[in-house]
Each structure stands twice: as C-alpha cells, then as structure tokens.
Coordinates of C-alpha atoms in Angstrom, one line a residue:
Chain A
M8 CA 16.6 4.6 -18.9
E9 CA 14.0 2.7 -20.8
I10 CA 16.2 -0.4 -21.0
I11 CA 16.9 -0.4 -17.3
L12 CA 13.3 0.0 -16.4
S13 CA 12.3 -2.8 -18.8
G14 CA 14.9 -5.1 -17.2
I15 CA 13.5 -4.4 -13.7
L16 CA 9.9 -4.9 -14.9
I17 CA 10.8 -8.3 -16.5
F18 CA 12.4 -9.3 -13.2
M19 CA 9.2 -8.2 -11.4
I20 CA 7.0 -10.2 -13.8
L21 CA 9.1 -13.4 -13.3
G22 CA 8.8 -12.9 -9.5
A23 CA 5.0 -12.5 -9.8
I24 CA 4.7 -15.7 -11.9
Y25 CA 6.6 -17.6 -9.3
A26 CA 4.5 -16.2 -6.5
I27 CA 1.4 -17.3 -8.2
H28 CA 2.6 -20.9 -8.7
A29 CA 4.5 -21.5 -5.5
R30 CA 3.2 -24.4 -3.4
D31 CA 4.4 -22.9 -0.1
L32 CA 2.6 -19.8 1.0
L33 CA 5.7 -18.4 2.7
S34 CA 7.8 -18.5 -0.4
A35 CA 4.8 -17.0 -2.3
L36 CA 4.9 -14.0 0.1
I37 CA 8.6 -13.6 -0.3
S38 CA 8.3 -13.5 -4.1
C39 CA 5.5 -10.9 -3.6
G40 CA 8.2 -8.9 -1.8
I41 CA 10.4 -9.1 -4.9
V42 CA 7.7 -7.4 -6.9
G43 CA 7.1 -4.7 -4.2
Y44 CA 10.8 -3.8 -3.7
G45 CA 11.3 -3.8 -7.5
L46 CA 8.6 -1.2 -7.6
V47 CA 10.6 0.9 -5.1
I48 CA 13.6 0.9 -7.5
C49 CA 11.3 1.9 -10.4
F50 CA 10.0 4.8 -8.4
L51 CA 13.5 6.0 -7.5
L52 CA 14.5 5.9 -11.2
L53 CA 11.3 7.7 -12.2
K54 CA 12.3 10.7 -9.9
A55 CA 9.6 10.1 -7.3
P56 CA 11.3 9.9 -3.9
D57 CA 8.1 10.4 -1.9
L58 CA 6.5 7.4 -3.5
A59 CA 9.7 5.3 -2.9
I60 CA 9.7 6.1 0.8
V61 CA 6.0 5.3 1.3
Q62 CA 6.1 2.2 -0.8
I63 CA 9.1 0.7 1.0
V64 CA 7.6 1.2 4.4
V65 CA 4.1 0.1 3.5
E66 CA 5.5 -3.0 1.7
T67 CA 7.5 -4.0 4.8
I68 CA 4.5 -3.6 7.1
T69 CA 2.2 -5.5 4.8
L70 CA 4.7 -8.4 4.6
I71 CA 5.1 -8.5 8.4
I72 CA 1.3 -8.7 8.8
M73 CA 0.8 -11.3 6.1
V74 CA 3.8 -13.5 7.2
S75 CA 2.6 -13.5 10.8
V76 CA -0.9 -14.5 9.7
V77 CA 0.5 -17.3 7.5
L78 CA 2.9 -18.6 10.3
V79 CA 0.1 -18.8 12.8
S80 CA -2.4 -20.5 10.5
T81 CA -1.0 -22.8 7.8
R82 CA 1.8 -22.8 5.3
F83 CA 0.3 -25.3 2.8
E84 CA -1.5 -24.1 -0.2
L85 CA -4.2 -26.7 -0.6
D86 CA -5.4 -29.5 1.6
K87 CA -4.3 -32.9 0.6
E88 CA -7.4 -35.1 1.0
P89 CA -8.7 -38.0 -1.0
G90 CA -11.9 -36.2 -1.8
F91 CA -10.0 -33.7 -4.0
K92 CA -8.1 -35.4 -6.8
H93 CA -4.8 -33.6 -7.3
K94 CA -3.9 -34.9 -10.7
S95 CA -0.7 -33.9 -12.4
R96 CA -1.1 -30.8 -14.5
L97 CA -0.1 -32.5 -17.7
N98 CA -3.3 -33.9 -19.1
H99 CA -5.2 -33.4 -22.3
Q100 CA -7.2 -30.4 -21.0
L101 CA -4.0 -28.4 -20.5
L102 CA -3.7 -27.4 -24.1
G103 CA -7.2 -26.0 -24.2
H104 CA -6.6 -24.0 -21.1
I105 CA -3.4 -22.5 -22.5
L106 CA -5.2 -21.6 -25.7
I107 CA -8.0 -19.9 -23.9
A108 CA -5.6 -18.0 -21.6
V109 CA -3.4 -16.8 -24.5
F110 CA -6.5 -15.7 -26.5
I111 CA -7.9 -13.7 -23.6
G112 CA -4.5 -12.2 -23.0
I113 CA -4.1 -11.1 -26.6
V114 CA -7.6 -9.6 -26.6
L115 CA -6.9 -7.6 -23.5
L116 CA -3.5 -6.5 -24.7
Y117 CA -5.1 -5.3 -28.0
S118 CA -7.7 -3.2 -26.1
F119 CA -4.9 -1.8 -23.9
R120 CA -3.0 -0.9 -27.1
L121 CA -6.1 0.9 -28.4
A122 CA -6.4 2.8 -25.1
I123 CA -2.9 4.1 -24.9
M124 CA -2.6 4.9 -28.6
H125 CA -3.2 8.6 -28.2
L126 CA -1.1 8.9 -25.1
D127 CA 2.2 10.7 -25.3
S128 CA 5.3 8.5 -25.6
F129 CA 7.4 7.7 -22.6
G130 CA 9.3 10.7 -21.2
D131 CA 7.4 13.3 -23.2
H132 CA 4.5 14.3 -21.0
T133 CA 2.2 17.3 -21.4
L134 CA -0.8 17.9 -19.2
R135 CA -2.4 21.3 -19.0
M136 CA -3.6 20.9 -15.5
S137 CA -0.2 20.0 -14.1
E138 CA 1.3 23.0 -15.9
A139 CA -1.1 25.1 -13.9
Y140 CA 0.0 23.3 -10.7
L141 CA 3.7 23.7 -11.5
E142 CA 3.5 27.4 -12.4
G143 CA 4.1 29.4 -9.3
A144 CA 3.1 26.6 -7.0
A145 CA 5.7 27.4 -4.4
E146 CA 4.5 31.0 -4.1
K147 CA 0.9 29.9 -3.8
T148 CA 1.3 27.2 -1.2
G149 CA 4.6 28.1 0.4
S150 CA 5.7 24.4 0.3
A151 CA 9.0 23.5 -1.2
N152 CA 7.9 19.9 -1.8
L153 CA 5.5 20.2 -4.7
V154 CA 3.9 16.8 -4.1
T155 CA 2.9 17.8 -0.6
G156 CA 1.6 21.1 -2.0
V157 CA -0.6 19.3 -4.4
L158 CA -1.7 16.7 -1.8
F159 CA -2.7 19.0 1.0
D160 CA -3.5 22.3 -0.7
F161 CA -4.8 21.9 -4.2
R162 CA -6.3 18.5 -3.5
G163 CA -6.9 18.5 0.2
Y164 CA -10.4 17.1 -0.2
D165 CA -8.9 13.9 -1.8
T166 CA -6.6 13.5 1.1
F167 CA -9.4 13.8 3.6
G168 CA -11.3 11.1 1.7
E169 CA -8.3 8.9 1.8
A170 CA -7.9 9.3 5.6
T171 CA -11.6 8.5 6.0
I172 CA -11.1 5.3 3.9
L173 CA -8.3 4.2 6.2
F174 CA -10.5 4.9 9.3
T175 CA -13.4 3.0 7.8
A176 CA -11.1 0.0 7.0
V177 CA -9.8 -0.1 10.6
V178 CA -13.4 0.0 12.0
G179 CA -14.4 -2.7 9.5
I180 CA -11.5 -5.0 10.5
L181 CA -12.3 -4.6 14.2
T182 CA -16.0 -5.4 13.5
I183 CA -15.2 -8.4 11.3
L184 CA -12.8 -9.9 13.8
R185 CA -15.1 -9.4 16.8
I186 CA -18.2 -11.1 15.4
K187 CA -18.9 -14.5 16.9
G188 CA -19.8 -17.0 14.3
R189 CA -22.4 -19.7 14.7
K190 CA -20.9 -22.9 15.9
Chain B
M16 CA 5.5 1.9 -25.6
T17 CA 7.2 -1.3 -24.5
L18 CA 7.2 -0.1 -20.9
Y19 CA 3.4 0.4 -21.0
I20 CA 3.0 -3.1 -22.5
L21 CA 5.2 -4.7 -19.9
C22 CA 3.3 -2.9 -17.1
F23 CA 0.0 -4.3 -18.5
T24 CA 1.6 -7.7 -18.6
L25 CA 2.0 -7.5 -14.8
F26 CA -1.7 -6.6 -14.6
L27 CA -2.5 -9.7 -16.6
V28 CA -0.4 -11.9 -14.3
G29 CA -2.5 -10.5 -11.4
I30 CA -5.8 -11.3 -13.2
Y31 CA -4.5 -14.8 -14.0
G32 CA -3.7 -15.4 -10.3
I33 CA -7.1 -14.2 -9.1
L34 CA -9.0 -16.4 -11.6
T35 CA -7.0 -19.6 -11.3
Q36 CA -5.9 -19.9 -7.7
R37 CA -7.9 -21.5 -5.0
N38 CA -6.1 -20.3 -1.9
M39 CA -7.3 -17.0 -0.4
I40 CA -3.8 -15.7 0.4
K41 CA -2.9 -16.3 -3.3
I42 CA -5.9 -14.3 -4.4
I43 CA -4.8 -11.4 -2.1
I44 CA -1.3 -11.6 -3.6
G45 CA -2.8 -11.5 -7.2
L46 CA -4.8 -8.4 -6.3
S47 CA -1.7 -6.7 -4.9
F48 CA 0.1 -7.3 -8.2
M49 CA -2.7 -5.5 -10.1
E50 CA -2.4 -2.6 -7.6
F51 CA 1.4 -2.5 -8.2
S52 CA 1.0 -2.3 -12.0
V53 CA -1.5 0.5 -11.7
F54 CA 0.9 2.5 -9.5
L55 CA 3.7 2.0 -11.9
F56 CA 1.6 3.0 -14.9
L57 CA 0.6 6.3 -13.3
A58 CA 4.2 7.0 -12.3
L59 CA 5.4 6.2 -15.8
I60 CA 2.8 8.6 -17.3
G61 CA 4.1 11.5 -15.2
Y62 CA 7.8 11.1 -16.1
I63 CA 9.5 13.7 -18.2
E64 CA 12.9 13.0 -19.8
G65 CA 15.6 14.9 -18.0
G66 CA 13.3 16.2 -15.4
A67 CA 14.2 16.7 -11.7
A68 CA 12.4 15.4 -8.7
P69 CA 9.6 17.9 -7.8
I70 CA 11.3 19.5 -4.8
L71 CA 12.6 23.0 -4.8
S72 CA 16.1 23.6 -3.6
K73 CA 18.8 26.2 -4.1
N74 CA 19.9 24.6 -7.3
F75 CA 16.5 24.0 -8.7
E76 CA 14.5 27.2 -8.1
S77 CA 12.5 26.6 -11.2
G78 CA 12.9 24.5 -14.3
N79 CA 12.1 21.1 -15.7
F80 CA 10.2 19.2 -13.0
V81 CA 8.6 15.8 -13.2
D82 CA 4.8 16.1 -13.0
P83 CA 3.7 16.1 -9.3
L84 CA 0.0 15.4 -9.9
P85 CA 0.2 11.6 -10.7
Q86 CA 2.7 11.2 -7.8
A87 CA 0.1 12.7 -5.4
M88 CA -2.6 10.4 -6.8
V89 CA -0.4 7.3 -6.3
L90 CA 0.6 8.4 -2.8
T91 CA -3.0 8.2 -1.7
A92 CA -3.6 5.1 -3.7
I93 CA -0.8 3.2 -2.0
V94 CA -2.4 3.7 1.5
I95 CA -5.9 2.9 0.2
A96 CA -4.5 -0.4 -1.3
L97 CA -3.0 -1.2 2.1
A98 CA -6.4 -0.7 3.7
A99 CA -8.2 -2.8 1.2
N100 CA -5.6 -5.6 1.5
S101 CA -5.9 -5.6 5.3
M102 CA -9.7 -5.8 5.0
L103 CA -9.4 -8.8 2.7
L104 CA -6.9 -10.4 5.0
S105 CA -9.1 -10.0 8.0
M106 CA -12.0 -11.7 6.1
A107 CA -9.6 -14.6 5.3
V108 CA -8.5 -14.9 8.9
K109 CA -12.2 -15.0 10.0
L110 CA -13.0 -17.7 7.5
Y111 CA -9.9 -19.7 8.6
R112 CA -11.1 -19.5 12.2
K113 CA -14.5 -20.9 11.3
Y114 CA -13.5 -23.6 8.7
G115 CA -9.9 -24.3 9.4
T116 CA -8.7 -23.9 5.9
F117 CA -7.8 -21.3 3.2
D118 CA -9.1 -23.4 0.4
I119 CA -12.2 -21.9 -1.2
R120 CA -13.3 -25.1 -2.8
K121 CA -13.6 -26.7 0.6
I122 CA -15.3 -23.7 2.2
S123 CA -18.0 -23.7 -0.5
Q124 CA -18.7 -27.4 0.1
L125 CA -19.2 -27.0 3.9
K126 CA -22.4 -25.7 5.3
G127 CA -22.2 -22.7 7.5
Chain C
M30 CA 2.9 -14.1 22.3
K31 CA 6.4 -14.6 23.7
G32 CA 9.3 -12.4 23.2
M33 CA 12.6 -13.1 21.4
S34 CA 16.2 -13.6 22.8
I35 CA 18.2 -11.2 24.8
I36 CA 20.2 -10.0 21.8
V37 CA 17.1 -9.0 19.9
K38 CA 15.7 -7.2 23.0
K39 CA 18.9 -5.2 23.5
V40 CA 19.2 -4.1 19.9
T41 CA 15.5 -3.2 19.8
Q42 CA 15.9 -1.0 22.8
L43 CA 18.7 0.8 21.0
V44 CA 17.0 1.1 17.6
S45 CA 13.3 1.7 18.2
G46 CA 13.8 5.1 19.8
L47 CA 15.9 6.2 16.8
M48 CA 13.2 4.9 14.4
F49 CA 10.6 6.9 16.3
L50 CA 12.7 10.1 16.1
Y51 CA 13.2 9.5 12.3
G52 CA 9.5 9.2 11.8
I53 CA 8.9 12.5 13.6
Y54 CA 11.6 14.1 11.5
I55 CA 10.0 12.8 8.3
I56 CA 6.6 14.2 9.4
T57 CA 7.7 17.6 10.4
H58 CA 9.9 18.2 7.4
G59 CA 7.2 16.9 5.0
H60 CA 6.9 20.2 3.2
L61 CA 10.6 20.6 2.7
T62 CA 12.1 17.2 1.9
P63 CA 10.7 13.9 0.5
G64 CA 8.3 12.3 2.8
G65 CA 5.3 13.6 4.7
G66 CA 2.5 12.4 6.8
F67 CA 2.0 9.0 5.1
A68 CA 5.6 7.8 5.1
G69 CA 6.3 9.2 8.6
G70 CA 3.2 7.7 10.1
A71 CA 4.1 4.3 8.7
I72 CA 7.6 4.6 10.2
L73 CA 6.1 5.4 13.6
A74 CA 3.9 2.3 13.3
G75 CA 7.0 0.4 12.3
S76 CA 8.8 1.3 15.5
F77 CA 5.9 0.2 17.7
I78 CA 5.6 -3.1 15.7
L79 CA 9.3 -3.7 16.2
L80 CA 8.8 -3.3 20.0
V81 CA 5.8 -5.6 20.1
L82 CA 7.5 -8.3 18.0
A83 CA 10.7 -8.3 20.0
F84 CA 9.3 -8.1 23.6
G85 CA 6.1 -10.0 23.0
S86 CA 2.6 -8.8 24.1
D87 CA 2.9 -10.5 27.5
L88 CA 5.9 -8.6 28.7
L89 CA 4.5 -5.3 27.6
K90 CA 1.2 -6.0 29.4
L91 CA -0.9 -5.1 26.4
K92 CA -4.6 -5.3 27.1
K93 CA -6.7 -7.7 25.0
R94 CA -8.4 -4.8 23.2
E95 CA -7.1 -2.3 20.7
E96 CA -9.0 0.6 22.3
G97 CA -6.0 2.8 22.9
S98 CA -4.6 3.1 19.3
S99 CA -8.1 3.2 17.9
V100 CA -9.1 6.2 20.0
V101 CA -5.9 8.0 19.1
E102 CA -6.7 7.4 15.4
S103 CA -10.2 8.7 15.7
L104 CA -9.1 11.8 17.5
A105 CA -6.4 12.5 14.9
I106 CA -8.9 12.3 12.0
F107 CA -11.3 14.5 14.0
A108 CA -8.7 17.2 14.4
F109 CA -7.9 16.9 10.6
L110 CA -11.6 17.5 9.8
I111 CA -11.8 20.4 12.3
L112 CA -8.8 22.1 10.6
G113 CA -10.5 21.7 7.2
V114 CA -13.8 23.0 8.4
M115 CA -12.2 26.0 10.1
A116 CA -11.4 27.3 6.6
L117 CA -15.1 27.8 6.1
F118 CA -15.2 30.5 8.8
I119 CA -11.9 32.4 8.1
G120 CA -11.4 34.6 5.2
T121 CA -12.7 33.2 1.9
H122 CA -15.4 30.5 2.5
V123 CA -13.7 27.6 0.8
F124 CA -13.4 24.1 2.2
F125 CA -9.8 23.1 2.9
K126 CA -8.4 26.5 2.0
N127 CA -4.9 27.3 3.2
Y128 CA -5.8 30.2 5.5
L129 CA -2.5 30.7 7.5
P130 CA 0.2 32.9 5.9
A131 CA 2.6 31.1 3.6
G132 CA 5.8 32.5 4.8
T133 CA 9.1 32.2 2.9
V134 CA 9.8 29.0 1.0
G135 CA 12.4 26.8 2.7
N136 CA 11.8 27.7 6.4
L137 CA 10.6 25.0 8.8
I138 CA 7.6 27.1 9.9
S139 CA 6.1 28.0 6.6
A140 CA 3.5 26.8 4.1
G141 CA 0.5 27.7 6.2
V142 CA -1.6 24.8 7.4
I143 CA 0.3 22.1 5.5
P144 CA 2.6 21.1 8.4
L145 CA -0.4 20.8 10.7
Y146 CA -2.2 18.6 8.2
N147 CA 1.0 16.5 7.9
I148 CA 1.2 16.0 11.7
F149 CA -2.4 14.9 12.1
V150 CA -2.3 12.6 9.0
G151 CA 0.9 11.1 10.4
I152 CA -0.7 10.3 13.7
E153 CA -3.7 8.9 12.0
V154 CA -1.8 6.6 9.6
G155 CA 0.5 5.4 12.4
A156 CA -2.3 4.6 14.8
A157 CA -4.3 2.9 12.0
L158 CA -1.5 0.6 10.9
F159 CA -0.7 -0.3 14.5
T160 CA -4.3 -1.1 15.2
I161 CA -4.5 -3.3 12.1
F162 CA -1.3 -5.1 13.2
L163 CA -2.6 -5.7 16.7
A164 CA -6.0 -6.9 15.5
L165 CA -4.6 -9.3 12.8
A166 CA -1.4 -10.6 14.2
I167 CA -1.4 -10.6 18.0
F168 CA -4.9 -10.8 19.4
K169 CA -6.1 -13.7 17.2
E170 CA -4.2 -16.4 19.1
E171 CA -6.7 -16.6 21.9
V172 CA -9.5 -17.6 19.5
L173 CA -7.5 -20.2 17.5
E174 CA -7.3 -22.6 20.5

C-alpha cells in the first residue's frame, strides 16, 4: 500500500515540476491535470470515495475554465521583447540560486519533520473525537454515509460557512469582471 | 513517514513555483499544487490499515472504518479551493484585459 | 461563441440529459452512497457546461448577463439558511440541529434534514459553478475586442 502510494506521489511530483517549467501554458495546464487526477487515485486507494468523486468533477471543471481562458488570451508564457533579456539559464548565478533553494528546502523539511514527529505512523490512526463520531453515528443521524453525517449534522455550521464562501466568491468574480478600468 | 515527506515535497514544489514564476497562470497552478498536497496530507492522516470506506451496508454494520472527520474537512476544502482559484483567475483575466499580458514584470512597469 | 460540428451536437443531445439525471441521483442518494450535494451539484454544472460548449452561446440565445443562475444560487443558499434557522424554533434550541425524525438507516427517506440540506447545497454549488463558467469563459469575448 505504502509503496503504491509513494509511486503515484513521485509521478505527481514529476508532473508538477514539468508544469512549473513548461514554456507553453496549455501543456502546463495539462500537466496540472496529471497531478489532480493522480490525487483522485490516491483518494480511491485511501478508501475515500466521496473525495474521489468530488475531486474528479471539480478538477475537470477547473481545467475546462482555465483552458478556455488560456485559449482566448495567449498561450505563451513570457513576452519576447528586446527590453527583457532572456538569457540562457546556464550562467554563473545559477549555482548560487540552486544552493539557496536547496538550503531553504532542507530547513523547511526539517521543521516539517519536527512537526510530524509526534504524529501516529501511517495507517495507525487514533483520534478521540472521531471515535465519538464513529460510535453510534448511524443511530444518531440516521445517515448510512458517515461522511455526510459528519458534514451536515455534527458540523453543519462548517458546511454553511463553506456555502457562504462559494457565494461570496461568485459575487466577487461578477464584481471584478464588471468594473470598467480607466483607459 | 516517507509518504508524509513526499507529500511535503509536493508542497515545496508549489512554493517554488509561486516564488520563481513570472506568469500569473503559472502562479495559480503553483497555488493549486499546494492545495493538492494539503488535501492529500489530511486524507493520509485519517487512513487506518485494513479499514473500510465509511459507509454502512449490510456487510459492514459496524467495524473498522476509516476516520470520516478528515474526509469531511477535505470535502469542504476542495470546494473552497475551487472558489479561491476562480477568484484569482478572474483577477488575472481583468489584468489581461487592461494590459494585454500575463507577465507580472511588464505589468509592474506600466503605469495604470 | 460558435458551436461545434453536427456530430458533437448530436452526441451532446444524447448525453447531457443522462448526465443531469446522474447528478440528481448522486444528490438524492447522498446519505446512502458515496457522493452528496457537492459532487452532484458539480455534475449538474458539468451537464450545462457541456451544452453551452457544444451548441455555443449564440444558438442557445443566452443573454449577456449571468442573472438567472446567480439568482438561483442566492435562493438556494437562502433556503439552506432558513432550514438551519428553523431548528432554533423547533424542539431544542440549537442551531443546525437535526429536528426531523431519523427513520431507519438505509431507506431513501430517512436521516431527517440531511437530504434537504443535500438538495439545496447541490443546487447552490451547481449554479455557482455555472455562473463562474459563464462569467469567465463566455462573456468576456465582447470586451476583448
């Protein structure tokens, strides 16, 4: 189990690195799709079918919206103009940049290691609150799907906040796109 | 433990993309990588070895279920991430209409 | 925005209704099977997006504003709020309490208020995603010229 998940995660990381470095925005978006659909497989292996359904639909719609935006506007990453010198990336500053990036990465990984040190190891999870949720949850809520029971009964207020955030985002998008800028 | 480290590596790739790229679409892509790694981390925490999916049926009246609480949290977080990404994308579209480019170096040099 | 070829239009006519029905199934069985309001609402939005992409906004005679879907979204979230507030007046005075009888686990009509919450959240998510798609992908062409 752990080996399969690690393989999928390494594949996702490679896709992410290619998406960051692609010169064409369309291929960058397609590589972003690699990461999103790899996440769907991880959710299925982790026994979370609700998350898999939501993620596969949301990822598809996000890719449709972003691809249509990119196709109407421009596909090139950076403008090629004489004002901006686009030198080759192999110069003497590259070594310093790599050193700084590796140093910061090691520091962040070390602090993450400190943060998860007291966590239970993978596959051996105990949380007191979720035991209270699991124990007799079907009798309390009457819902056979325990995730829906937690979402709408025990934590209905969270779900209401989430719906409000979606509403606010839609109103914000309509407002931003309707402002007329100064010419 | 290696799974957690790999998951954080995906987060680092997202941070790298946000800090180094100059295209607004690339910055949104980097942010979505960070969101993906957080979802995966929460789902990894809730996994129990040999557990069943948290849905009652005739064969699984009660028993060893996967933790439903992180799954509910991730379910709301996915939709919130979609809203945030769309908001950022609308700002990028607005800037593209005004300046005709996605390059943030060029936008910062122009006067608006 | 122009539509696509005749093959795409025919296939869309056959498929989009099935997608709509599948979304309704996912929403109404949200408390029994995997799925629920979020996934089903996104599938509903997907069927509408497929229609618009295949036939084009000219042929469907869409107006230049997103008022319709935005109003539907606002009404759905208002109904969700009213369902939550009604719990304050019935029985124990707790916000978002499940005040309808739970019924037997496994029936379609059971689990109290949860199916109603699922339906309204599904309508809200679907209308919100469709509004975002219309605002970002379709109606921006007029300004780019």
